[in-house]
């Protein structure tokens, strides 16, 4: 599903910002022109890494019984949840890594207050956002979505940082976020870092990866939140090319 909020370009409709229970700036609806975000004292700016996605995208086939944790988190296409589905059915997964940098001037903090973070027993960690990223596979010609988009809720942390920046957040029950100059990295082999393409026919597609997709957390720039890649799917493997930052 496409986010309903517009990109923060000069002249956009007025909006407002407020502070959550954890002190994070959040997007409101009236009172501030988004074109003046740069005037605020400090904001995060999330940027996904297109080269990271392109380097390690691949297809995996897995039996449903090995995907039980992921199934609990609704990471599979709807056909995996039908009464006819069995543990020995094979799901086809388009796997890809993701690395997101905060290149802004303030911490990116979870949109939900700490007391409402959700514990995932299968994966043994807390998810602090309902939707940190969104993944779609689109038909290359029509732009129509051909695989059910997956909204990914993550455990935010400083995985690595640029020289001179210190890691301050970890995937725990009370310290989650992404510091300026730091990266939150998700390898392609972890649960839910995929799109279920079991029902997709061979052809040419576009992989769309978007961070902070509903603009729930305010950033200084929303025009660099999307990576698009060309995907050629043969039915057995994928060739991924031309991954780049896109405005939408």
mmCIF file of C-alpha atoms in Angstrom:
data_model
loop_
_atom_site.group_PDB
_atom_site.id
_atom_site.type_symbol
_atom_site.label_atom_id
_atom_site.label_comp_id
_atom_site.label_asym_id
_atom_site.label_seq_id
_atom_site.Cartn_x
_atom_site.Cartn_y
_atom_site.Cartn_z
ATOM 1 C CA UNK A 1 0.000 0.000 0.000
ATOM 2 C CA UNK A 2 1.370 3.384 -0.924
ATOM 3 C CA UNK A 3 1.771 5.875 1.937
ATOM 4 C CA UNK A 4 -0.813 8.623 1.896
ATOM 5 C CA UNK A 5 1.469 11.435 3.031
ATOM 6 C CA UNK A 6 3.141 13.553 0.322
ATOM 7 C CA UNK A 7 6.853 14.079 -0.051
ATOM 8 C CA UNK A 8 8.115 17.126 1.866
ATOM 9 C CA UNK A 9 8.692 19.472 -1.034
ATOM 10 C CA UNK A 10 8.440 23.254 -0.764
ATOM 11 C CA UNK A 11 4.869 24.420 -1.072
ATOM 12 C CA UNK A 12 3.313 21.184 0.229
ATOM 13 C CA UNK A 13 0.213 21.351 2.404
ATOM 14 C CA UNK A 14 0.842 22.568 5.977
ATOM 15 C CA UNK A 15 1.551 19.906 8.565
ATOM 16 C CA UNK A 16 2.639 19.867 12.184
ATOM 17 C CA UNK A 17 5.019 17.963 14.405
ATOM 18 C CA UNK A 18 4.702 16.789 17.994
ATOM 19 C CA UNK A 19 6.635 14.746 20.501
ATOM 20 C CA UNK A 20 5.766 11.168 21.442
ATOM 21 C CA UNK A 21 6.090 9.696 24.918
ATOM 22 C CA UNK A 22 9.721 8.846 24.164
ATOM 23 C CA UNK A 23 10.519 12.339 22.884
ATOM 24 C CA UNK A 24 10.515 11.466 19.179
ATOM 25 C CA UNK A 25 9.281 14.064 16.725
ATOM 26 C CA UNK A 26 6.249 12.764 14.827
ATOM 27 C CA UNK A 27 4.308 14.058 11.826
ATOM 28 C CA UNK A 28 0.992 15.781 12.492
ATOM 29 C CA UNK A 29 -1.544 17.315 10.151
ATOM 30 C CA UNK A 30 -1.618 21.107 10.436
ATOM 31 C CA UNK A 31 0.456 24.099 11.342
ATOM 32 C CA UNK A 32 3.812 23.693 9.571
ATOM 33 C CA UNK A 33 4.899 23.782 5.959
ATOM 34 C CA UNK A 34 6.990 20.661 5.244
ATOM 35 C CA UNK A 35 9.189 22.783 2.997
ATOM 36 C CA UNK A 36 10.701 24.335 6.119
ATOM 37 C CA UNK A 37 11.842 21.099 7.770
ATOM 38 C CA UNK A 38 15.449 22.189 7.359
ATOM 39 C CA UNK A 39 14.774 25.024 9.821
ATOM 40 C CA UNK A 40 14.071 22.618 12.700
ATOM 41 C CA UNK A 41 16.954 22.176 15.190
ATOM 42 C CA UNK A 42 17.629 18.550 14.286
ATOM 43 C CA UNK A 43 15.950 15.701 12.443
ATOM 44 C CA UNK A 44 16.932 12.185 11.353
ATOM 45 C CA UNK A 45 17.252 11.312 7.676
ATOM 46 C CA UNK A 46 16.999 7.633 6.739
ATOM 47 C CA UNK A 47 18.636 6.504 3.486
ATOM 48 C CA UNK A 48 18.590 2.854 2.332
ATOM 49 C CA UNK A 49 21.691 1.562 0.521
ATOM 50 C CA UNK A 50 20.867 0.510 -3.084
ATOM 51 C CA UNK A 51 24.220 -1.217 -3.630
ATOM 52 C CA UNK A 52 23.663 -3.405 -0.599
ATOM 53 C CA UNK A 53 20.341 -4.625 -1.991
ATOM 54 C CA UNK A 54 21.739 -5.294 -5.455
ATOM 55 C CA UNK A 55 24.782 -7.211 -4.267
ATOM 56 C CA UNK A 56 22.983 -10.069 -2.507
ATOM 57 C CA UNK A 57 19.462 -10.585 -3.869
ATOM 58 C CA UNK A 58 18.631 -14.245 -4.509
ATOM 59 C CA UNK A 59 15.829 -16.815 -4.649
ATOM 60 C CA UNK A 60 15.335 -19.427 -1.946
ATOM 61 C CA UNK A 61 12.900 -22.331 -1.806
ATOM 62 C CA UNK A 62 11.813 -23.430 1.651
ATOM 63 C CA UNK A 63 9.226 -25.809 3.096
ATOM 64 C CA UNK A 64 6.470 -24.180 5.052
ATOM 65 C CA UNK A 65 7.395 -26.072 8.216
ATOM 66 C CA UNK A 66 10.725 -24.203 8.309
ATOM 67 C CA UNK A 67 8.969 -20.830 8.081
ATOM 68 C CA UNK A 68 6.692 -21.060 11.115
ATOM 69 C CA UNK A 69 8.135 -18.027 12.898
ATOM 70 C CA UNK A 70 7.855 -15.949 9.741
ATOM 71 C CA UNK A 71 4.312 -17.194 9.185
ATOM 72 C CA UNK A 72 3.361 -15.963 12.663
ATOM 73 C CA UNK A 73 4.561 -12.493 11.677
ATOM 74 C CA UNK A 74 2.531 -12.560 8.432
ATOM 75 C CA UNK A 75 5.649 -12.523 6.243
ATOM 76 C CA UNK A 76 4.250 -14.912 3.626
ATOM 77 C CA UNK A 77 1.746 -14.491 0.804
ATOM 78 C CA UNK A 78 -1.906 -15.260 1.492
ATOM 79 C CA UNK A 79 -1.765 -18.662 -0.224
ATOM 80 C CA UNK A 80 0.472 -19.887 2.614
ATOM 81 C CA UNK A 81 -2.416 -19.442 5.055
ATOM 82 C CA UNK A 82 -5.169 -21.330 3.222
ATOM 83 C CA UNK A 83 -6.683 -24.495 4.760
ATOM 84 C CA UNK A 84 -5.129 -26.507 1.913
ATOM 85 C CA UNK A 85 -1.569 -25.438 2.783
ATOM 86 C CA UNK A 86 0.592 -28.145 4.359
ATOM 87 C CA UNK A 87 3.933 -28.119 6.169
ATOM 88 C CA UNK A 88 5.604 -29.677 3.140
ATOM 89 C CA UNK A 89 4.463 -27.050 0.652
ATOM 90 C CA UNK A 90 7.382 -25.139 -0.873
ATOM 91 C CA UNK A 91 7.438 -21.349 -0.741
ATOM 92 C CA UNK A 92 9.605 -19.327 -3.139
ATOM 93 C CA UNK A 93 11.251 -16.341 -1.452
ATOM 94 C CA UNK A 94 12.931 -13.355 -3.075
ATOM 95 C CA UNK A 95 15.553 -12.579 -0.435
ATOM 96 C CA UNK A 96 17.568 -9.364 -0.206
ATOM 97 C CA UNK A 97 19.564 -7.535 2.468
ATOM 98 C CA UNK A 98 18.910 -4.034 3.696
ATOM 99 C CA UNK A 99 21.210 -1.431 5.183
ATOM 100 C CA UNK A 100 19.738 1.884 6.301
ATOM 101 C CA UNK A 101 21.842 4.878 7.311
ATOM 102 C CA UNK A 102 20.713 7.791 9.432
ATOM 103 C CA UNK A 103 22.493 10.659 7.713
ATOM 104 C CA UNK A 104 20.513 13.283 9.602
ATOM 105 C CA UNK A 105 21.373 15.371 12.650
ATOM 106 C CA UNK A 106 19.165 13.678 15.255
ATOM 107 C CA UNK A 107 18.382 10.161 16.422
ATOM 108 C CA UNK A 108 15.722 8.153 14.608
ATOM 109 C CA UNK A 109 13.588 6.839 17.452
ATOM 110 C CA UNK A 110 10.718 4.307 17.373
ATOM 111 C CA UNK A 111 7.261 5.685 16.651
ATOM 112 C CA UNK A 112 5.717 3.683 19.490
ATOM 113 C CA UNK A 113 6.311 4.431 23.191
ATOM 114 C CA UNK A 114 8.424 1.820 24.957
ATOM 115 C CA UNK A 115 5.563 0.291 26.948
ATOM 116 C CA UNK A 116 3.784 -0.666 23.693
ATOM 117 C CA UNK A 117 6.722 -2.427 21.991
ATOM 118 C CA UNK A 118 5.697 -5.900 20.884
ATOM 119 C CA UNK A 119 7.530 -9.014 22.081
ATOM 120 C CA UNK A 120 8.055 -11.656 19.388
ATOM 121 C CA UNK A 121 8.638 -14.930 21.184
ATOM 122 C CA UNK A 122 9.770 -16.834 18.079
ATOM 123 C CA UNK A 123 12.559 -14.370 17.367
ATOM 124 C CA UNK A 124 13.160 -13.429 21.007
ATOM 125 C CA UNK A 125 13.202 -9.661 20.642
ATOM 126 C CA UNK A 126 10.984 -6.588 20.822
ATOM 127 C CA UNK A 127 9.673 -4.822 17.724
ATOM 128 C CA UNK A 128 9.475 -1.105 18.350
ATOM 129 C CA UNK A 129 7.740 -0.044 15.112
ATOM 130 C CA UNK A 130 4.745 -1.532 13.325
ATOM 131 C CA UNK A 131 6.223 -0.717 9.929
ATOM 132 C CA UNK A 132 9.826 0.359 9.534
ATOM 133 C CA UNK A 133 10.086 -0.841 5.919
ATOM 134 C CA UNK A 134 7.744 -1.911 3.150
ATOM 135 C CA UNK A 135 8.599 -4.295 0.300
ATOM 136 C CA UNK A 136 6.755 -4.558 -3.018
ATOM 137 C CA UNK A 137 7.346 -6.394 -6.285
ATOM 138 C CA UNK A 138 5.894 -4.477 -9.240
ATOM 139 C CA UNK A 139 5.336 -5.398 -12.871
ATOM 140 C CA UNK A 140 8.073 -3.605 -14.834
ATOM 141 C CA UNK A 141 5.676 -2.498 -17.592
ATOM 142 C CA UNK A 142 2.475 -1.590 -15.779
ATOM 143 C CA UNK A 143 3.728 -0.827 -12.275
ATOM 144 C CA UNK A 144 1.050 -3.148 -10.889
ATOM 145 C CA UNK A 145 1.913 -4.940 -7.653
ATOM 146 C CA UNK A 146 2.361 -8.646 -8.405
ATOM 147 C CA UNK A 147 3.495 -9.939 -5.015
ATOM 148 C CA UNK A 148 1.880 -9.057 -1.754
ATOM 149 C CA UNK A 149 3.835 -6.288 -0.133
ATOM 150 C CA UNK A 150 5.287 -7.077 3.244
ATOM 151 C CA UNK A 151 5.462 -4.511 6.018
ATOM 152 C CA UNK A 152 8.513 -5.174 8.136
ATOM 153 C CA UNK A 153 8.577 -4.230 11.807
ATOM 154 C CA UNK A 154 12.100 -4.213 13.099
ATOM 155 C CA UNK A 155 14.185 -4.148 16.212
ATOM 156 C CA UNK A 156 16.098 -0.910 15.619
ATOM 157 C CA UNK A 157 19.776 -0.680 16.525
ATOM 158 C CA UNK A 158 23.134 0.818 15.573
ATOM 159 C CA UNK A 159 24.701 -2.156 13.782
ATOM 160 C CA UNK A 160 27.754 -0.200 12.600
ATOM 161 C CA UNK A 161 28.756 3.465 12.515
ATOM 162 C CA UNK A 162 30.987 5.734 10.457
ATOM 163 C CA UNK A 163 34.355 6.617 11.960
ATOM 164 C CA UNK A 164 33.912 9.080 14.798
ATOM 165 C CA UNK A 165 30.322 8.020 15.572
ATOM 166 C CA UNK A 166 29.552 5.779 18.544
ATOM 167 C CA UNK A 167 26.938 3.020 18.704
ATOM 168 C CA UNK A 168 24.342 3.961 21.313
ATOM 169 C CA UNK A 169 21.307 1.800 20.504
ATOM 170 C CA UNK A 170 20.895 -1.978 20.674
ATOM 171 C CA UNK A 171 18.071 -4.429 20.036
ATOM 172 C CA UNK A 172 16.779 -4.586 23.614
ATOM 173 C CA UNK A 173 13.593 -3.900 25.523
ATOM 174 C CA UNK A 174 14.568 -0.303 26.303
ATOM 175 C CA UNK A 175 17.289 0.997 23.944
ATOM 176 C CA UNK A 176 16.202 1.019 20.321
ATOM 177 C CA UNK A 177 16.902 3.635 17.688
ATOM 178 C CA UNK A 178 19.368 4.699 15.010
ATOM 179 C CA UNK A 179 22.022 7.324 15.735
ATOM 180 C CA UNK A 180 23.299 9.877 13.196
ATOM 181 C CA UNK A 181 26.182 8.417 11.193
ATOM 182 C CA UNK A 182 25.129 4.842 11.976
ATOM 183 C CA UNK A 183 23.608 1.972 10.014
ATOM 184 C CA UNK A 184 20.896 -0.562 10.832
ATOM 185 C CA UNK A 185 21.719 -3.682 8.790
ATOM 186 C CA UNK A 186 19.554 -6.710 8.010
ATOM 187 C CA UNK A 187 21.186 -9.637 6.241
ATOM 188 C CA UNK A 188 19.306 -11.436 3.483
ATOM 189 C CA UNK A 189 19.208 -14.703 5.434
ATOM 190 C CA UNK A 190 17.131 -13.495 8.387
ATOM 191 C CA UNK A 191 13.404 -14.166 8.727
ATOM 192 C CA UNK A 192 11.060 -11.905 6.771
ATOM 193 C CA UNK A 193 13.851 -10.208 4.820
ATOM 194 C CA UNK A 194 12.079 -11.234 1.622
ATOM 195 C CA UNK A 195 9.030 -11.072 -0.619
ATOM 196 C CA UNK A 196 7.101 -14.320 -1.072
ATOM 197 C CA UNK A 197 7.022 -14.816 -4.884
ATOM 198 C CA UNK A 198 5.564 -18.334 -4.886
ATOM 199 C CA UNK A 199 2.693 -17.220 -7.139
ATOM 200 C CA UNK A 200 4.755 -14.929 -9.417
ATOM 201 C CA UNK A 201 5.420 -15.928 -13.014
ATOM 202 C CA UNK A 202 8.850 -15.488 -14.673
ATOM 203 C CA UNK A 203 9.340 -12.021 -16.131
ATOM 204 C CA UNK A 204 10.676 -8.533 -15.535
ATOM 205 C CA UNK A 205 9.806 -6.734 -12.327
ATOM 206 C CA UNK A 206 10.768 -3.863 -10.062
ATOM 207 C CA UNK A 207 11.690 -4.442 -6.432
ATOM 208 C CA UNK A 208 10.660 -1.468 -4.310
ATOM 209 C CA UNK A 209 12.063 -1.107 -0.796
ATOM 210 C CA UNK A 210 10.858 1.864 1.246
ATOM 211 C CA UNK A 211 11.877 2.868 4.773
ATOM 212 C CA UNK A 212 9.600 4.813 7.124
ATOM 213 C CA UNK A 213 6.944 4.285 4.426
ATOM 214 C CA UNK A 214 4.036 6.055 6.108
ATOM 215 C CA UNK A 215 6.157 8.985 7.282
ATOM 216 C CA UNK A 216 5.181 8.246 10.871
ATOM 217 C CA UNK A 217 8.502 9.571 12.163
ATOM 218 C CA UNK A 218 9.462 13.027 10.911
ATOM 219 C CA UNK A 219 12.631 13.289 8.792
ATOM 220 C CA UNK A 220 14.456 16.175 7.181
ATOM 221 C CA UNK A 221 14.101 14.544 3.748
ATOM 222 C CA UNK A 222 11.554 11.978 2.552
ATOM 223 C CA UNK A 223 12.695 11.984 -1.078
ATOM 224 C CA UNK A 224 15.534 9.499 -0.431
ATOM 225 C CA UNK A 225 13.588 6.746 1.393
ATOM 226 C CA UNK A 226 12.983 4.422 -1.575
ATOM 227 C CA UNK A 227 15.248 2.001 -3.429
ATOM 228 C CA UNK A 228 14.082 0.560 -6.759
ATOM 229 C CA UNK A 229 15.817 -2.329 -8.540
ATOM 230 C CA UNK A 230 15.215 -4.053 -11.859
ATOM 231 C CA UNK A 231 14.479 -7.738 -11.327
ATOM 232 C CA UNK A 232 14.622 -10.396 -14.056
ATOM 233 C CA UNK A 233 13.070 -13.599 -12.708
ATOM 234 C CA UNK A 234 13.579 -16.788 -14.708
ATOM 235 C CA UNK A 235 11.534 -19.039 -12.463
ATOM 236 C CA UNK A 236 14.751 -20.435 -10.989
ATOM 237 C CA UNK A 237 16.873 -17.410 -10.137
ATOM 238 C CA UNK A 238 16.868 -13.605 -10.320
ATOM 239 C CA UNK A 239 19.207 -11.064 -11.876
ATOM 240 C CA UNK A 240 19.119 -7.743 -10.015
ATOM 241 C CA UNK A 241 20.354 -4.585 -11.728
ATOM 242 C CA UNK A 242 20.168 -0.787 -11.623
ATOM 243 C CA UNK A 243 19.329 -0.434 -7.941
ATOM 244 C CA UNK A 244 19.073 3.272 -7.103
ATOM 245 C CA UNK A 245 17.417 5.792 -4.823
ATOM 246 C CA UNK A 246 14.020 6.930 -6.092
ATOM 247 C CA UNK A 247 11.601 9.622 -4.922
ATOM 248 C CA UNK A 248 8.665 7.182 -4.911
#
